[in-house]
Tab-separated table of C-alpha atoms and ligand atoms in Angstrom:
chain	number	residue	atom	x	y	z
M	1	UNK	CA	-13.544	3.418	-2.752
M	2	UNK	CA	-12.436	2.742	0.427
M	3	UNK	CA	-13.811	5.033	2.879
M	4	UNK	CA	-12.662	6.329	6.247
M	5	UNK	CA	-14.184	9.258	8.417
M	6	UNK	CA	-15.323	10.729	4.752
M	7	UNK	CA	-18.689	12.282	5.969
M	8	UNK	CA	-17.773	16.058	4.240
M	9	UNK	CA	-16.223	13.932	0.706
M	10	UNK	CA	-19.284	11.716	-0.190
M	11	UNK	CA	-21.159	14.487	-1.703
M	12	UNK	CA	-18.297	16.563	-3.204
M	13	UNK	CA	-17.250	12.570	-4.532
M	14	UNK	CA	-20.277	11.685	-6.488
M	15	UNK	CA	-21.109	14.742	-8.003
M	16	UNK	CA	-18.398	15.170	-9.583
M	17	UNK	CA	-17.434	11.459	-10.849
M	18	UNK	CA	-21.228	10.646	-11.874
M	19	UNK	CA	-21.422	12.912	-14.422
M	20	UNK	CA	-18.051	11.272	-15.643
M	21	UNK	CA	-19.402	7.825	-15.788
M	22	UNK	CA	-22.970	8.742	-17.537
M	23	UNK	CA	-21.311	11.080	-19.723
M	24	UNK	CA	-18.918	7.973	-20.756
M	25	UNK	CA	-21.895	6.288	-21.954
M	26	UNK	CA	-20.990	3.188	-19.824
M	27	UNK	CA	-22.434	1.262	-17.322
M	28	UNK	CA	-20.956	1.062	-14.092
M	29	UNK	CA	-21.425	0.891	-9.967
M	30	UNK	CA	-19.401	3.106	-7.265
M	31	UNK	CA	-18.486	0.534	-4.385
M	32	UNK	CA	-17.793	2.199	-1.240
M	33	UNK	CA	-16.494	-0.117	1.535
M	34	UNK	CA	-17.248	2.161	5.050
M	35	UNK	CA	-13.953	1.087	6.741
M	36	UNK	CA	-15.324	1.521	10.110
M	37	UNK	CA	-16.028	5.235	10.047
M	38	UNK	CA	-17.229	6.709	13.408
M	39	UNK	CA	-18.283	9.962	12.103
M	40	UNK	CA	-21.803	9.653	9.629
M	41	UNK	CA	-20.500	8.417	7.161
M	42	UNK	CA	-22.161	4.965	7.098
M	43	UNK	CA	-25.734	6.746	7.009
M	44	UNK	CA	-24.353	9.378	4.630
M	45	UNK	CA	-23.667	6.512	2.197
M	46	UNK	CA	-26.811	4.300	2.791
M	47	UNK	CA	-28.591	7.354	1.845
M	48	UNK	CA	-26.850	8.271	-1.420
M	49	UNK	CA	-27.032	4.214	-2.114
M	50	UNK	CA	-31.310	4.226	-1.348
M	51	UNK	CA	-31.388	7.474	-4.133
M	52	UNK	CA	-29.243	5.755	-6.711
M	53	UNK	CA	-29.237	1.752	-7.423
M	54	UNK	CA	-25.432	1.946	-8.883
M	55	UNK	CA	-24.069	3.394	-4.966
M	56	UNK	CA	-23.247	0.317	-3.459
M	57	UNK	CA	-21.612	-0.059	0.094
M	58	UNK	CA	-20.119	-2.584	1.707
M	59	UNK	CA	-19.574	-1.855	5.467
M	60	UNK	CA	-17.010	-3.670	7.465
M	61	UNK	CA	-17.393	-4.721	10.775
M	62	UNK	CA	-14.644	-1.973	11.680
M	63	UNK	CA	-11.473	-0.243	10.808
M	64	UNK	CA	-9.410	-2.767	9.209
M	65	UNK	CA	-6.722	-0.087	7.135
M	66	UNK	CA	-7.199	1.300	3.658
M	67	UNK	CA	-5.542	-2.154	2.053
M	68	UNK	CA	-7.872	-4.154	3.536
M	69	UNK	CA	-10.798	-2.177	2.364
M	70	UNK	CA	-9.729	-2.022	-0.937
M	71	UNK	CA	-9.302	-5.245	-1.267
M	72	UNK	CA	-13.051	-5.929	0.156
M	73	UNK	CA	-13.592	-3.178	-2.400
M	74	UNK	CA	-12.278	-5.602	-5.486
M	75	UNK	CA	-13.524	-8.580	-3.887
M	76	UNK	CA	-16.763	-7.033	-4.240
M	77	UNK	CA	-16.770	-5.042	-7.455
M	78	UNK	CA	-18.478	-7.024	-10.790
M	79	UNK	CA	-17.224	-4.695	-13.285
M	80	UNK	CA	-15.174	-5.872	-16.412
M	81	UNK	CA	-13.194	-3.154	-15.414
M	82	UNK	CA	-12.556	-1.474	-12.166
M	83	UNK	CA	-10.457	1.697	-10.756
M	84	UNK	CA	-9.977	1.804	-7.377
M	85	UNK	CA	-9.427	5.135	-5.747
M	86	UNK	CA	-9.915	7.666	-2.890
M	87	UNK	CA	-12.716	9.565	-2.043
M	88	UNK	CA	-11.105	12.914	-1.786
M	89	UNK	CA	-11.104	13.903	-5.751
M	90	UNK	CA	-7.149	13.548	-5.348
M	91	UNK	CA	-7.347	10.858	-8.346
M	92	UNK	CA	-9.215	12.927	-10.634
M	93	UNK	CA	-11.903	11.451	-12.598
M	94	UNK	CA	-10.606	13.146	-15.656
M	95	UNK	CA	-8.438	9.685	-15.875
M	96	UNK	CA	-11.450	7.919	-16.768
M	97	UNK	CA	-11.249	8.692	-20.377
M	98	UNK	CA	-7.538	8.403	-20.987
M	99	UNK	CA	-7.406	4.964	-19.043
M	100	UNK	CA	-10.863	3.781	-20.802
M	101	UNK	CA	-8.509	4.554	-24.041
M	102	UNK	CA	-5.552	2.937	-23.272
M	103	UNK	CA	-7.292	-0.345	-21.938
M	104	UNK	CA	-9.347	-0.338	-25.272
M	105	UNK	CA	-6.109	-0.520	-27.194
M	106	UNK	CA	-5.411	-3.909	-25.229
M	107	UNK	CA	-3.676	-2.840	-21.507
M	108	UNK	CA	-4.923	-4.731	-18.337
M	109	UNK	CA	-3.443	-2.503	-16.030
M	110	UNK	CA	-3.125	1.664	-17.003
M	111	UNK	CA	-2.193	3.611	-13.536
M	112	UNK	CA	-2.060	7.248	-12.736
M	113	UNK	CA	1.512	8.674	-12.008
M	114	UNK	CA	1.841	11.704	-10.332
M	115	UNK	CA	3.569	13.925	-12.547
M	116	UNK	CA	3.719	16.740	-9.237
M	117	UNK	CA	3.273	16.042	-6.336
M	118	UNK	CA	2.532	19.862	-4.664
M	119	UNK	CA	-0.178	18.668	-2.489
M	120	UNK	CA	2.042	16.887	-0.593
M	121	UNK	CA	4.315	18.076	2.153
M	122	UNK	CA	8.109	18.268	1.721
M	123	UNK	CA	8.503	15.339	4.190
M	124	UNK	CA	6.364	13.164	2.062
M	125	UNK	CA	7.653	13.990	-0.764
M	126	UNK	CA	11.414	13.280	0.130
M	127	UNK	CA	10.374	10.198	2.082
M	128	UNK	CA	8.704	8.511	-0.630
M	129	UNK	CA	11.503	9.195	-3.219
M	130	UNK	CA	13.536	7.410	-0.685
M	131	UNK	CA	10.658	4.524	-0.491
M	132	UNK	CA	10.666	3.870	-4.247
M	133	UNK	CA	14.358	3.834	-4.287
M	134	UNK	CA	14.837	1.516	-1.177
M	135	UNK	CA	11.794	-0.640	-2.239
M	136	UNK	CA	13.084	-1.104	-6.295
M	137	UNK	CA	16.739	-2.169	-4.804
M	138	UNK	CA	15.619	-4.902	-3.029
M	139	UNK	CA	12.574	-6.419	-4.370
M	140	UNK	CA	11.928	-8.542	-7.649
M	141	UNK	CA	8.914	-6.881	-8.483
M	142	UNK	CA	9.733	-3.265	-9.227
M	143	UNK	CA	6.894	-0.419	-8.323
M	144	UNK	CA	6.791	2.611	-10.795
M	145	UNK	CA	7.583	5.909	-8.090
M	146	UNK	CA	5.306	7.603	-7.782
M	147	UNK	CA	1.993	5.618	-8.827
M	148	UNK	CA	-0.799	5.217	-5.801
M	149	UNK	CA	-3.454	2.623	-6.131
M	150	UNK	CA	-5.315	5.073	-9.007
M	151	UNK	CA	-5.611	2.890	-11.649
M	152	UNK	CA	-7.684	0.479	-14.062
M	153	UNK	CA	-7.612	-3.065	-13.542
M	154	UNK	CA	-8.621	-4.962	-15.978
M	155	UNK	CA	-11.206	-8.283	-15.399
M	156	UNK	CA	-8.607	-11.170	-15.431
M	157	UNK	CA	-5.743	-8.889	-13.459
M	158	UNK	CA	-8.784	-8.623	-10.570
M	159	UNK	CA	-9.199	-12.670	-10.850
M	160	UNK	CA	-5.620	-13.137	-10.213
M	161	UNK	CA	-5.134	-10.265	-7.219
M	162	UNK	CA	-8.051	-12.064	-5.803
M	163	UNK	CA	-6.418	-15.117	-5.333
M	164	UNK	CA	-3.867	-13.858	-3.297
M	165	UNK	CA	-4.223	-15.088	-0.147
M	166	UNK	CA	-1.909	-13.250	1.910
M	167	UNK	CA	-2.851	-10.886	4.827
M	168	UNK	CA	-0.660	-8.521	4.350
M	169	UNK	CA	-1.982	-6.560	1.747
M	170	UNK	CA	0.755	-4.315	0.145
M	171	UNK	CA	-1.619	-3.103	-3.066
M	172	UNK	CA	0.890	-1.389	-4.867
M	173	UNK	CA	3.032	-3.736	-4.963
M	174	UNK	CA	0.702	-7.199	-5.690
M	175	UNK	CA	-1.081	-5.096	-8.627
M	176	UNK	CA	3.019	-5.176	-9.751
M	177	UNK	CA	3.415	-8.463	-8.858
M	178	UNK	CA	0.310	-9.627	-11.205
M	179	UNK	CA	2.091	-8.439	-14.181
M	180	UNK	CA	-0.106	-8.334	-17.861
M	181	UNK	CA	0.528	-5.525	-19.784
M	182	UNK	CA	0.768	-1.738	-18.110
M	183	UNK	CA	1.626	1.328	-19.187
M	184	UNK	CA	0.880	5.072	-17.168
M	185	UNK	CA	-0.841	8.090	-17.198
M	186	UNK	CA	0.463	11.302	-16.175
M	187	UNK	CA	-1.174	13.443	-14.032
M	188	UNK	CA	-1.091	16.068	-11.528
M	189	UNK	CA	-2.335	15.747	-8.195
M	190	UNK	CA	-4.828	17.647	-6.440
M	191	UNK	CA	-4.517	19.012	-3.266
M	192	UNK	CA	-7.540	16.894	-1.141
M	193	UNK	CA	-10.907	18.458	-1.382
M	194	UNK	CA	-12.602	17.899	1.809
M	195	UNK	CA	-11.224	16.571	4.972
M	196	UNK	CA	-7.792	15.647	5.624
M	197	UNK	CA	-5.367	12.619	5.270
M	198	UNK	CA	-5.819	9.853	7.289
M	199	UNK	CA	-1.855	9.023	7.131
M	200	UNK	CA	0.846	10.949	9.340
M	201	UNK	CA	4.367	9.687	8.653
M	202	UNK	CA	4.231	7.104	11.298
M	203	UNK	CA	1.691	4.967	9.508
M	204	UNK	CA	3.633	5.802	6.570
M	205	UNK	CA	6.503	4.315	7.524
M	206	UNK	CA	4.792	1.470	9.124
M	207	UNK	CA	2.919	0.872	5.390
M	208	UNK	CA	6.950	0.987	4.081
M	209	UNK	CA	7.737	-1.630	6.134
M	210	UNK	CA	5.249	-3.624	5.311
M	211	UNK	CA	5.605	-3.003	1.353
M	212	UNK	CA	9.387	-3.925	1.732
M	213	UNK	CA	9.104	-6.992	4.462
M	214	UNK	CA	5.944	-8.328	1.708
M	215	UNK	CA	8.166	-8.309	-1.002
M	216	UNK	CA	11.617	-8.530	-0.368
M	217	UNK	CA	14.241	-11.337	1.436
M	218	UNK	CA	17.072	-8.690	1.539
M	219	UNK	CA	17.017	-7.093	4.637
M	220	UNK	CA	17.428	-10.983	6.200
M	221	UNK	CA	20.240	-10.974	3.605
M	222	UNK	CA	22.268	-8.092	4.546
M	223	UNK	CA	22.052	-9.196	8.439
M	224	UNK	CA	24.085	-12.162	7.133
M	225	UNK	CA	26.559	-10.634	5.027
M	226	UNK	CA	27.153	-7.569	7.660
M	227	UNK	CA	27.935	-10.763	10.007
M	228	UNK	CA	30.220	-11.993	7.553
M	229	UNK	CA	31.934	-8.495	6.958
M	230	UNK	CA	32.422	-8.081	11.110
M	231	UNK	CA	34.348	-11.632	11.218
M	232	UNK	CA	36.354	-11.215	8.995
M	233	UNK	CA	37.508	-7.463	10.412
M	234	UNK	CA	37.881	-9.588	13.919
M	235	UNK	CA	39.894	-11.590	12.499
M	236	UNK	CA	42.527	-9.340	11.331
M	237	UNK	CA	42.554	-7.330	14.668
M	238	UNK	CA	42.888	-10.370	16.310
M	239	UNK	CA	45.971	-11.290	13.950
M	240	UNK	CA	46.892	-7.411	14.583
M	241	UNK	CA	46.671	-7.380	18.266
M	242	UNK	CA	47.989	-10.615	18.966
M	243	UNK	CA	51.129	-9.951	16.739
M	244	UNK	CA	51.625	-6.989	18.364
M	245	UNK	CA	51.509	-8.067	21.512
M	246	UNK	CA	53.822	-11.081	20.498
M	247	UNK	CA	56.602	-8.620	18.721
M	248	UNK	CA	56.523	-5.677	21.674
M	249	UNK	CA	55.292	-7.054	24.617
M	250	UNK	CA	52.142	-6.959	26.946
M	251	UNK	CA	49.678	-3.802	26.541
M	252	UNK	CA	46.819	-3.695	28.800
M	253	UNK	CA	45.122	-0.509	27.869
M	254	UNK	CA	42.152	-1.259	25.520
M	255	UNK	CA	39.145	-0.459	27.615
M	256	UNK	CA	37.743	1.947	24.622
M	257	UNK	CA	38.442	-0.354	21.959
M	258	UNK	CA	36.956	-2.677	24.126
M	259	UNK	CA	33.623	-1.030	24.732
M	260	UNK	CA	33.397	0.121	21.008
M	261	UNK	CA	33.616	-3.667	19.948
M	262	UNK	CA	30.717	-4.600	22.568
M	263	UNK	CA	28.437	-2.267	21.694
M	264	UNK	CA	28.731	-2.314	17.838
M	265	UNK	CA	28.514	-6.319	18.302
M	266	UNK	CA	25.207	-5.841	20.224
M	267	UNK	CA	23.418	-3.435	18.435
M	268	UNK	CA	24.022	-5.230	15.300
M	269	UNK	CA	23.000	-8.089	16.867
M	270	UNK	CA	19.747	-6.586	17.893
M	271	UNK	CA	19.055	-5.275	14.552
M	272	UNK	CA	19.715	-8.556	13.236
M	273	UNK	CA	16.825	-9.868	15.841
M	274	UNK	CA	14.732	-7.067	14.847
M	275	UNK	CA	14.626	-7.370	11.321
M	276	UNK	CA	13.846	-11.263	11.787
M	277	UNK	CA	11.158	-10.230	13.852
M	278	UNK	CA	10.182	-8.032	11.604
M	279	UNK	CA	9.411	-11.463	9.574
M	280	UNK	CA	8.256	-13.667	11.957
M	281	UNK	CA	5.623	-11.319	13.206
M	282	UNK	CA	4.129	-11.232	9.851
M	283	UNK	CA	4.564	-15.171	9.009
M	284	UNK	CA	2.817	-15.433	12.560
M	285	UNK	CA	-0.089	-13.102	10.978
M	286	UNK	CA	-0.182	-15.435	7.984
M	287	UNK	CA	-0.431	-18.323	9.753
M	288	UNK	CA	-3.246	-17.799	11.170
M	289	UNK	CA	-4.683	-17.309	8.554
M	290	UNK	CA	-8.025	-14.967	9.979
M	291	UNK	CA	-9.520	-12.603	7.394
M	292	UNK	CA	-8.285	-9.851	5.516
M	293	UNK	CA	-11.870	-7.840	6.318
M	294	UNK	CA	-14.956	-8.778	8.222
M	295	UNK	CA	-18.234	-7.588	6.408
M	296	UNK	CA	-21.179	-6.201	8.181
M	297	UNK	CA	-23.263	-5.466	5.567
M	298	UNK	CA	-23.557	-5.210	1.870
M	299	UNK	CA	-26.500	-2.940	1.456
M	300	UNK	CA	-27.643	-2.099	-2.399
M	301	UNK	CA	-30.438	0.828	-2.694
M	302	UNK	CA	-29.996	1.339	0.869
M	303	UNK	CA	-31.143	-2.381	1.861
M	304	UNK	CA	-28.929	-4.938	3.000
M	305	UNK	CA	-28.005	-7.750	0.636
M	306	UNK	CA	-25.550	-10.519	0.575
M	307	UNK	CA	-21.749	-10.705	1.048
M	308	UNK	CA	-19.571	-11.788	-1.848
M	309	UNK	CA	-18.385	-15.399	-1.921
I	401	UDP	N1	-8.784	4.872	4.145
I	401	UDP	C1	-9.406	3.976	4.664
I	401	UDP	N2	-8.890	3.681	5.972
I	401	UDP	C2	-7.990	4.055	6.636
I	401	UDP	C3	-7.421	5.115	6.233
I	401	UDP	C4	-8.065	6.000	4.897
I	401	UDP	O1	-10.415	3.348	4.206
I	401	UDP	O2	-7.809	3.205	7.464
I	401	UDP	C5	-9.333	5.810	2.757
I	401	UDP	C6	-9.529	7.507	3.193
I	401	UDP	O3	-10.898	7.470	3.094
I	401	UDP	C7	-9.404	7.578	1.370
I	401	UDP	C8	-8.111	6.314	1.134
I	401	UDP	O4	-8.161	5.600	2.173
I	401	UDP	O5	-10.646	7.313	0.475
I	401	UDP	C9	-6.665	7.540	0.885
I	401	UDP	O6	-6.836	8.128	2.372
I	401	UDP	P1	-5.971	9.454	2.586
I	401	UDP	O7	-6.846	10.656	1.342
I	401	UDP	O8	-6.013	10.224	4.001
I	401	UDP	O9	-4.329	9.256	2.330
I	401	UDP	P2	-3.365	10.259	1.080
I	401	UDP	O10	-4.334	10.561	-0.115
I	401	UDP	O11	-3.056	11.189	2.333
I	401	UDP	O12	-2.607	9.702	0.875
I	402	MG	MG1	-5.725	11.889	-0.189
């Protein structure tokens, strides 16, 4: 569980999830990744971990964002299967049972599909719809619509995931990239149990951009093709003007058409440079090769341990 300023959700979460896992008769650990919370989250987690040896806390040195925190959790979890989930109970523990059933049938990845998104705002639902459409029409790796990070992942898929070196962690995409046998289980996504969402529309937009740019080079090609189309139109228009001048003599007015051409060309060039910039910026971040996250400490039984290699 990646957690960022979730003090009020910790008890609600553990009290809901632990009985489920106990009832399932499984050996389990609950790994929290504290993503640089600025409230009482860390102290609260350490307190719960001191009282329950199955609760492990990975404390990051600052806020690295949900995707990085999730990566840290995946690196530090030890089980044969792994279930990344949010702490706000929007990923209901009732799904553990069907997840594990499908896993026993031989599936490596069992993901939850949000059948009703009533808990989300209209803007979020509409933008999510556009995103899945845009992503899947551009990316060679398809991601199923309305699927979050809530899923069961088998150890062999986890190991593949851990070997992916990229810094830009668009986890949904990476889960899909790994492949193996995957199947969805529908569920209704409830509203947050406590606290407020950490994602506003601007953060979601950036998240979507990260996703598309790290999985598809189609936007780069779009600027190339629009260049070709405009070049063809320009040649046709040039021939037309030339023909008109030759046949009917010189006709000076042309301020409006000139301005339209200059402005639209300028806009297209800037957009194209912007698209290249999106890729270049990410390339820059990847090339520097900085770690995805920095661990301040790993705590078990409320005490410090060693971080995962
Ligand atoms: N989260 C995080 N780091 C961040 C933002 C969010 O670890 O910078 C965690 C958060 O604590 C929660 C999960 O990511 O456990 C999902 O966040 P949230 O519920 O706010 O997202 P939503 O469900 O609204 O998409
Ligand atoms: Mg949530």
